Short mmCIF file of C-alpha atoms and ligand atoms in Angstrom, two decimals:
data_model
loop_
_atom_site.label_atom_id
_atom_site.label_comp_id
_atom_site.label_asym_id
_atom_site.label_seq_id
_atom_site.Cartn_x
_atom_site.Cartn_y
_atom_site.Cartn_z
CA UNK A 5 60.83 70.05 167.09
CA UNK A 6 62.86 71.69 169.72
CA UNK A 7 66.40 71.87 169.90
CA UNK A 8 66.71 69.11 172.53
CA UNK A 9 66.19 66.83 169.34
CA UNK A 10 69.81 67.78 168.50
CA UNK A 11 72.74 65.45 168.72
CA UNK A 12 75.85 67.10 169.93
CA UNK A 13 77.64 67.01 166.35
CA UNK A 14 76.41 64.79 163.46
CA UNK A 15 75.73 61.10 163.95
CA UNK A 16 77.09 59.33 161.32
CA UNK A 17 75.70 56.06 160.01
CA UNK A 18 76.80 53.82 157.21
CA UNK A 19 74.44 51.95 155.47
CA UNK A 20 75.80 48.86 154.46
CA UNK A 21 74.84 45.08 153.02
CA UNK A 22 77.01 43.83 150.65
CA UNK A 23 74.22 41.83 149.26
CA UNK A 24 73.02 44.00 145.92
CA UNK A 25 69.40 45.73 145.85
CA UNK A 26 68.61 44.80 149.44
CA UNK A 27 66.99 48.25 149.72
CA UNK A 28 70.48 50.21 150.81
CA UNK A 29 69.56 53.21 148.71
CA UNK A 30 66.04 53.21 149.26
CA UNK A 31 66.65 53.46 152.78
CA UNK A 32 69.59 56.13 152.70
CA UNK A 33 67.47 58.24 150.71
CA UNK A 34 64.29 58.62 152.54
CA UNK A 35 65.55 57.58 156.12
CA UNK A 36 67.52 60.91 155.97
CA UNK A 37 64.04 62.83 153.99
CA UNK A 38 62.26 61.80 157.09
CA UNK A 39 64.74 62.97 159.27
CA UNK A 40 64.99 66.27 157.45
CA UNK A 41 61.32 65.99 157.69
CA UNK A 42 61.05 66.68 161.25
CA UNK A 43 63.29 70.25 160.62
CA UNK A 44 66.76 68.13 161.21
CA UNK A 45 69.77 68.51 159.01
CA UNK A 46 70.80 66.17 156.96
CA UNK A 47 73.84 64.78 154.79
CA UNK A 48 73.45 61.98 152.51
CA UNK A 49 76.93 61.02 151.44
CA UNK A 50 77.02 58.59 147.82
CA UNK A 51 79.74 56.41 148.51
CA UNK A 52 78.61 53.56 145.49
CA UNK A 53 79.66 54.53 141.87
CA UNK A 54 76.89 53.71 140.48
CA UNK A 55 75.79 56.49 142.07
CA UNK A 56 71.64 55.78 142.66
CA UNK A 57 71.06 57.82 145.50
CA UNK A 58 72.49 61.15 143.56
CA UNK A 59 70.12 60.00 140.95
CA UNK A 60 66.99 59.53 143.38
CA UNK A 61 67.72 62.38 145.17
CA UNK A 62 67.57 64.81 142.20
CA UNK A 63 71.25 65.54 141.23
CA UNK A 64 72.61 66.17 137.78
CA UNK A 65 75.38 68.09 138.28
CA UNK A 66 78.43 66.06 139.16
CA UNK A 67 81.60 67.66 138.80
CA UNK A 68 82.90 67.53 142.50
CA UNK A 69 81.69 64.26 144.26
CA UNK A 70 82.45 61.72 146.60
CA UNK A 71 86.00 60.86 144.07
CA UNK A 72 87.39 64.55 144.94
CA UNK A 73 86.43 64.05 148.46
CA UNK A 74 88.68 61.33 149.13
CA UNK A 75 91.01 60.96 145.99
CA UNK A 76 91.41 64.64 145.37
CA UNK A 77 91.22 66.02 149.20
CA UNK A 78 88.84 68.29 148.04
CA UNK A 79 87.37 70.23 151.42
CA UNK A 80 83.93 68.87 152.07
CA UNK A 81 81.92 72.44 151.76
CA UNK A 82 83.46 72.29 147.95
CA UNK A 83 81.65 69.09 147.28
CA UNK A 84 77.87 69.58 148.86
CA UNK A 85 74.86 69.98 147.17
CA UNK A 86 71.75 71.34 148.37
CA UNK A 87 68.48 68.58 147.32
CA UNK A 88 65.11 70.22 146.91
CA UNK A 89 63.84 68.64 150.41
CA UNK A 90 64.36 71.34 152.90
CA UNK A 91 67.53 70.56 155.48
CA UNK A 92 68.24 67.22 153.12
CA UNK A 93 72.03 68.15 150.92
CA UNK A 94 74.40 65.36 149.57
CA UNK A 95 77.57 64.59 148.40
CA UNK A 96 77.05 63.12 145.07
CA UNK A 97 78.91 60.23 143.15
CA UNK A 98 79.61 59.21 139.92
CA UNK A 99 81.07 56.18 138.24
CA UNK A 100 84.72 57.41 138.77
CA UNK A 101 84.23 56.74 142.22
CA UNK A 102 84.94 52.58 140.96
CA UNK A 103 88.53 53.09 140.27
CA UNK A 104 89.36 54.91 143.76
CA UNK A 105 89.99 51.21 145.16
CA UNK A 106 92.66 51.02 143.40
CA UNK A 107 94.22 54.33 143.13
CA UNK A 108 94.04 54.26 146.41
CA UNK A 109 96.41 50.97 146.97
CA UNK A 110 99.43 52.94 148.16
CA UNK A 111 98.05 55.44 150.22
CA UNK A 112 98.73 54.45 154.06
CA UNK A 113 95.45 56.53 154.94
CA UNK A 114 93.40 54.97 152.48
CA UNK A 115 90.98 53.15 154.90
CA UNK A 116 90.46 57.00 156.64
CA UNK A 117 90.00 59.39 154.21
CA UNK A 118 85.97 59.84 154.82
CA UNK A 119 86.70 59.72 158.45
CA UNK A 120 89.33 62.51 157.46
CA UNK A 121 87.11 64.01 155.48
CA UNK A 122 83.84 64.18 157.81
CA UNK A 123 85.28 63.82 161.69
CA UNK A 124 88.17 65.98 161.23
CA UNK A 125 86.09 68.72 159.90
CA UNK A 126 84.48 71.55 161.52
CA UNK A 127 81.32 70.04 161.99
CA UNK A 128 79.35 72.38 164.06
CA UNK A 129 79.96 75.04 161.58
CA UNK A 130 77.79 73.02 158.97
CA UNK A 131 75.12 71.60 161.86
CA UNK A 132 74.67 68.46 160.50
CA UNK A 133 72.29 66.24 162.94
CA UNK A 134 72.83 63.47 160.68
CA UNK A 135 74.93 62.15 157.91
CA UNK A 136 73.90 58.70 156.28
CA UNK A 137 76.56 56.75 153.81
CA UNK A 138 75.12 54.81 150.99
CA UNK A 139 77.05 52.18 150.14
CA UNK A 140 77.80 49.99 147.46
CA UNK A 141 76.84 46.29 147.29
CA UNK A 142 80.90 45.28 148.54
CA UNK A 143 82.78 44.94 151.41
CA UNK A 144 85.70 46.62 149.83
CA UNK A 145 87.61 49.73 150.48
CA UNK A 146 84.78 52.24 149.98
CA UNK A 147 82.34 50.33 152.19
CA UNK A 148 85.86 50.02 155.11
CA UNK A 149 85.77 53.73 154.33
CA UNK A 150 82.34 54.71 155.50
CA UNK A 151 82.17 52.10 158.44
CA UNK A 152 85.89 53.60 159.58
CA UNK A 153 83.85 57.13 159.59
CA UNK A 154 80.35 56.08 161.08
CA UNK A 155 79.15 55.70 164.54
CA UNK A 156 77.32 52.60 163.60
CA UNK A 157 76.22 50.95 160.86
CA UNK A 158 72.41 50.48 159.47
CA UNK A 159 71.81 47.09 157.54
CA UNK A 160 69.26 47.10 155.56
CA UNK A 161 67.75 43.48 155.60
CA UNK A 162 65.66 41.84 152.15
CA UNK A 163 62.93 40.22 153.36
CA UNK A 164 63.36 36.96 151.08
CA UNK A 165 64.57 33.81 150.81
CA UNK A 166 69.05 33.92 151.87
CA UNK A 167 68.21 37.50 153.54
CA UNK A 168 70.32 36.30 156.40
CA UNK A 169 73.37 35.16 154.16
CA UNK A 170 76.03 36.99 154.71
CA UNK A 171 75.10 38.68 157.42
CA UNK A 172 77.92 36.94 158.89
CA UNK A 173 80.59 38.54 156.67
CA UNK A 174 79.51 41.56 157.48
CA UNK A 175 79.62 41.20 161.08
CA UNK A 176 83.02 40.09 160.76
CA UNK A 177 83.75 43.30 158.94
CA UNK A 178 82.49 45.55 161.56
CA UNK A 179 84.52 43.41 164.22
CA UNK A 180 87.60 44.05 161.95
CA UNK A 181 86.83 47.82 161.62
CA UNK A 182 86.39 47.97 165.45
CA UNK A 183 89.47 46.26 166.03
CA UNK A 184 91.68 47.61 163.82
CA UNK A 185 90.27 51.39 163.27
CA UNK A 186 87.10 52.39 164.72
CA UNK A 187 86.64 50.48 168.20
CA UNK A 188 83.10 52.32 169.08
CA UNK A 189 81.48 51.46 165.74
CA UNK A 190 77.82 50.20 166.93
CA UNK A 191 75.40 48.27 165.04
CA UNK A 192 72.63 50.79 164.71
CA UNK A 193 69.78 48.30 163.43
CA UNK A 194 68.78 45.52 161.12
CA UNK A 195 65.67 47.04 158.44
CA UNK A 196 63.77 44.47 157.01
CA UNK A 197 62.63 45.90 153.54
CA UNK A 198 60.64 44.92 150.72
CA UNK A 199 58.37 43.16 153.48
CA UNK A 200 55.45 41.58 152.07
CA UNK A 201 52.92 40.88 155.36
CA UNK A 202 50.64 38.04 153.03
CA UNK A 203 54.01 36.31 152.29
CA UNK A 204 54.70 33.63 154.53
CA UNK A 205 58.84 34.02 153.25
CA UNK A 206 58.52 37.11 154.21
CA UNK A 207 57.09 36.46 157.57
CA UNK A 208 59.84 33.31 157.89
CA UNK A 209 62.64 35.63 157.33
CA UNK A 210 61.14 38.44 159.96
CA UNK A 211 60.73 35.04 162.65
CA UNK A 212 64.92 34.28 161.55
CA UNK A 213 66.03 37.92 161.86
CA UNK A 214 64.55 38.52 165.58
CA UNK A 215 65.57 35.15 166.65
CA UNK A 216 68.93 35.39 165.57
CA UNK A 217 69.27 39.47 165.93
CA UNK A 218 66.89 40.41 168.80
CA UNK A 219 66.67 44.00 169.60
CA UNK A 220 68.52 45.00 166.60
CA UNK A 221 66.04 44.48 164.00
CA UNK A 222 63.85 47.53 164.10
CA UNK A 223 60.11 47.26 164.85
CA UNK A 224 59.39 49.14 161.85
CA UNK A 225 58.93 47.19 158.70
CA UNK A 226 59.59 48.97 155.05
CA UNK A 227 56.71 47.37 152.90
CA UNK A 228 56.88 46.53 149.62
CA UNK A 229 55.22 49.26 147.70
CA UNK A 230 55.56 50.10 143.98
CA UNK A 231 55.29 54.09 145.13
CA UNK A 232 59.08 53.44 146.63
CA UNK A 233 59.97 51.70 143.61
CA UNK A 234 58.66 54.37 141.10
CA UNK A 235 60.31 57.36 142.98
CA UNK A 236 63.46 57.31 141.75
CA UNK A 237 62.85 57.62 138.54
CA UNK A 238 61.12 61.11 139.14
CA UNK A 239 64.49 61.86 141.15
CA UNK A 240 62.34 62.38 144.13
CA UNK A 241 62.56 60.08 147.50
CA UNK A 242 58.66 58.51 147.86
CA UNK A 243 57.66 61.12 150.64
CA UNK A 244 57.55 63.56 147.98
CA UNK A 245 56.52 61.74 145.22
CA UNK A 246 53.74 60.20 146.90
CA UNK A 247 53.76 61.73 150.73
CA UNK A 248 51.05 59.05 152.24
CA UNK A 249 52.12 55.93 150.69
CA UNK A 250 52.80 53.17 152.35
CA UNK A 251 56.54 53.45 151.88
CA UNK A 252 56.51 56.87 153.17
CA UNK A 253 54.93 56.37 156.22
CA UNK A 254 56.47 52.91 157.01
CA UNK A 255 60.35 55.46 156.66
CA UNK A 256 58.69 58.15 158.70
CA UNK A 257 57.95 55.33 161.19
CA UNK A 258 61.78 54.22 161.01
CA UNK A 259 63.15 57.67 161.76
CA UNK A 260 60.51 58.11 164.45
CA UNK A 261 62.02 54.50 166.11
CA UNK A 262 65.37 55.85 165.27
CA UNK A 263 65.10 59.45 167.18
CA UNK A 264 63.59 57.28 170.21
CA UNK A 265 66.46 54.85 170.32
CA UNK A 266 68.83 57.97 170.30
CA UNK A 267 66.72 59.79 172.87
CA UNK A 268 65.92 62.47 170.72
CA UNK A 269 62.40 62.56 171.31
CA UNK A 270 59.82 61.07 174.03
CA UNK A 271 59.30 57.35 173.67
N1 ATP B 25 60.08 48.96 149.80
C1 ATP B 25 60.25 48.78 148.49
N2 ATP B 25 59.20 48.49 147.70
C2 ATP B 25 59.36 48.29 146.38
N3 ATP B 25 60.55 48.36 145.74
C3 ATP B 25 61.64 48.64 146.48
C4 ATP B 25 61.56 48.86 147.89
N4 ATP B 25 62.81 49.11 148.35
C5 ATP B 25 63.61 49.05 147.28
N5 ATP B 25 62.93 48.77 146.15
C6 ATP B 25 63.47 48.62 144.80
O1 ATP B 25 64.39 47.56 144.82
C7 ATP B 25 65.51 47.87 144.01
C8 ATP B 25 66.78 47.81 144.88
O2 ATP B 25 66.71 48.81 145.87
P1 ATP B 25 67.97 49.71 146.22
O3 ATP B 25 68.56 50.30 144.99
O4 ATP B 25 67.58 50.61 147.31
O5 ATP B 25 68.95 48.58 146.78
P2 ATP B 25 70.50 48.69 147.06
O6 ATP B 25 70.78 47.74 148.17
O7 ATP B 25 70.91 50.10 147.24
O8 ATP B 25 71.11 48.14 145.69
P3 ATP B 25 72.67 48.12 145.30
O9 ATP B 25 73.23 46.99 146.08
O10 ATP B 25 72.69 47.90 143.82
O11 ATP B 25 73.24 49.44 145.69
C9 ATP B 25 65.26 49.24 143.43
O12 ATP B 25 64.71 49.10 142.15
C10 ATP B 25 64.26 49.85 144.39
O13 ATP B 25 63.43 50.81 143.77
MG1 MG B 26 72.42 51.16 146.26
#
């Protein structure tokens, strides 16, 4: 891919539902693969203690993560990892990343510190094209945290029954965020994952989301497929554990739509 596919500086996106297991790691994970796929660069950054996407992406060694990041101030280039996908690194997290809420309380920059940490960095001198923020199943601090950093925010959506639920509360958290921190903070899409095309839910919930959403559900639909589901446990995203599944191709599709919406590449 040539270098017109660049962004100028990273484009940061938050991946957020605070609905659990709606597919947010899933989609952090091999979104930013794809991406990294295509000969981008890549930063996955775990922002959910219990830490799933350091796990699926391979990581075992955890002594500087996401906590020294923004408890610590640890510089960023102290707490990277390299994956074993080529261009894909992370910041890992662990479970000590649950108490930061509160340790946090007092700080006055507490809702900033991965904006801090990320937009106040040097970022050309680490090239990122992309950096994707898992995070966890909450609207609380940590989740403020990444959409206070982020350009826009990606919502993964569970194609069954209450998918749209709320969706509502977490619009109302972005419109908070804008207003009070972060006033060009876009909605990048609405995902609908775990689709299941013979399931008539799953087809009701699709019919809901583009009435309701329009143009920001994606085209691209992440199928249920029991490759994505087996991956992590061989701490590999699914286009390396199983390159022409059905889940890999559907998240090759979805950073195909995404590079088009950003004008990185020829519609
Ligand atoms: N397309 C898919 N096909 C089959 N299984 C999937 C798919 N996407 C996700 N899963 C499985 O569903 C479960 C929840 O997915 P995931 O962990 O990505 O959700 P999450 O929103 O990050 O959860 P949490 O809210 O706990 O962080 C996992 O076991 C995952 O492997
Ligand atoms: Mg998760």
């Amino acid at each position: 891919m040539s270098d017109l596919s660049r962004p100028a500086g990273p484009r940061i996106i938050a991946v957020a539902n605070q609905k659990g297991g709606v597919g947010k790691t899933t989609t952090a994970i091999n979104l930013a693969a794809a991406l990294a796929e295509t000969g981008l660069r890549v930063l996955v950054v775990d922002l959910d203690p219990q830490g799933n996407a350091s796990t699926g992406l391979g990581i075992e060694d955890r002594d500087v993560t996401t906590y020294e990041l923004l408890v610590d101030d640890a510089p960023l280039n102290a707490v990277i990892q390299r994956t074993s996908i080529p261009g894909l690194s992370i910041v890992p997290a662990t479970v000590d990343l649950s108490s930061a809420d509160i340790e946090l309380m007092a700080n006055e920059k507490r809702s900033f510190l991965l904006h801090d940490a990320l937009r106040q960095t040097a970022m050309d001198a680490f090239g990122w094209d992309y950096i994707l923020i898992d995070c966890p199943p909450s609207l609380n601090l940590l989740t403020v945290n990444a959409m206070v950093a982020a350009h826009s925010v990606l919502v993964p959506l569970q194609s069954e029954f209450f998918a749209l639920e709320g969706l509502s509360q977490l619009m109302l958290t972005i419109r908070e965020v804008r207003q009070a921190a972060n006033p060009d903070l876009r909605i990048e899409g609405v995902v609908l994952t775990m689709y299941d095309k013979r399931n008539n839910l799953s087809q009701q919930v699709e019919k809901d989301a583009r009435d309701n959403l329009g143009e920001l559900v994606f085209e691209t639909r992440i199928p249920r497929n029991v490759r994505v589901s087996e991956a992590p446990s061989y701490a590999m995203p699914v286009l390396s554990y199983d390159p022409n599944s059905l889940g890999a191709i559907a998240y090759r599709d979805l950073a195909v739509e995404l590079l088009k919406k950003h004008n990185k590449i020829a519609a």
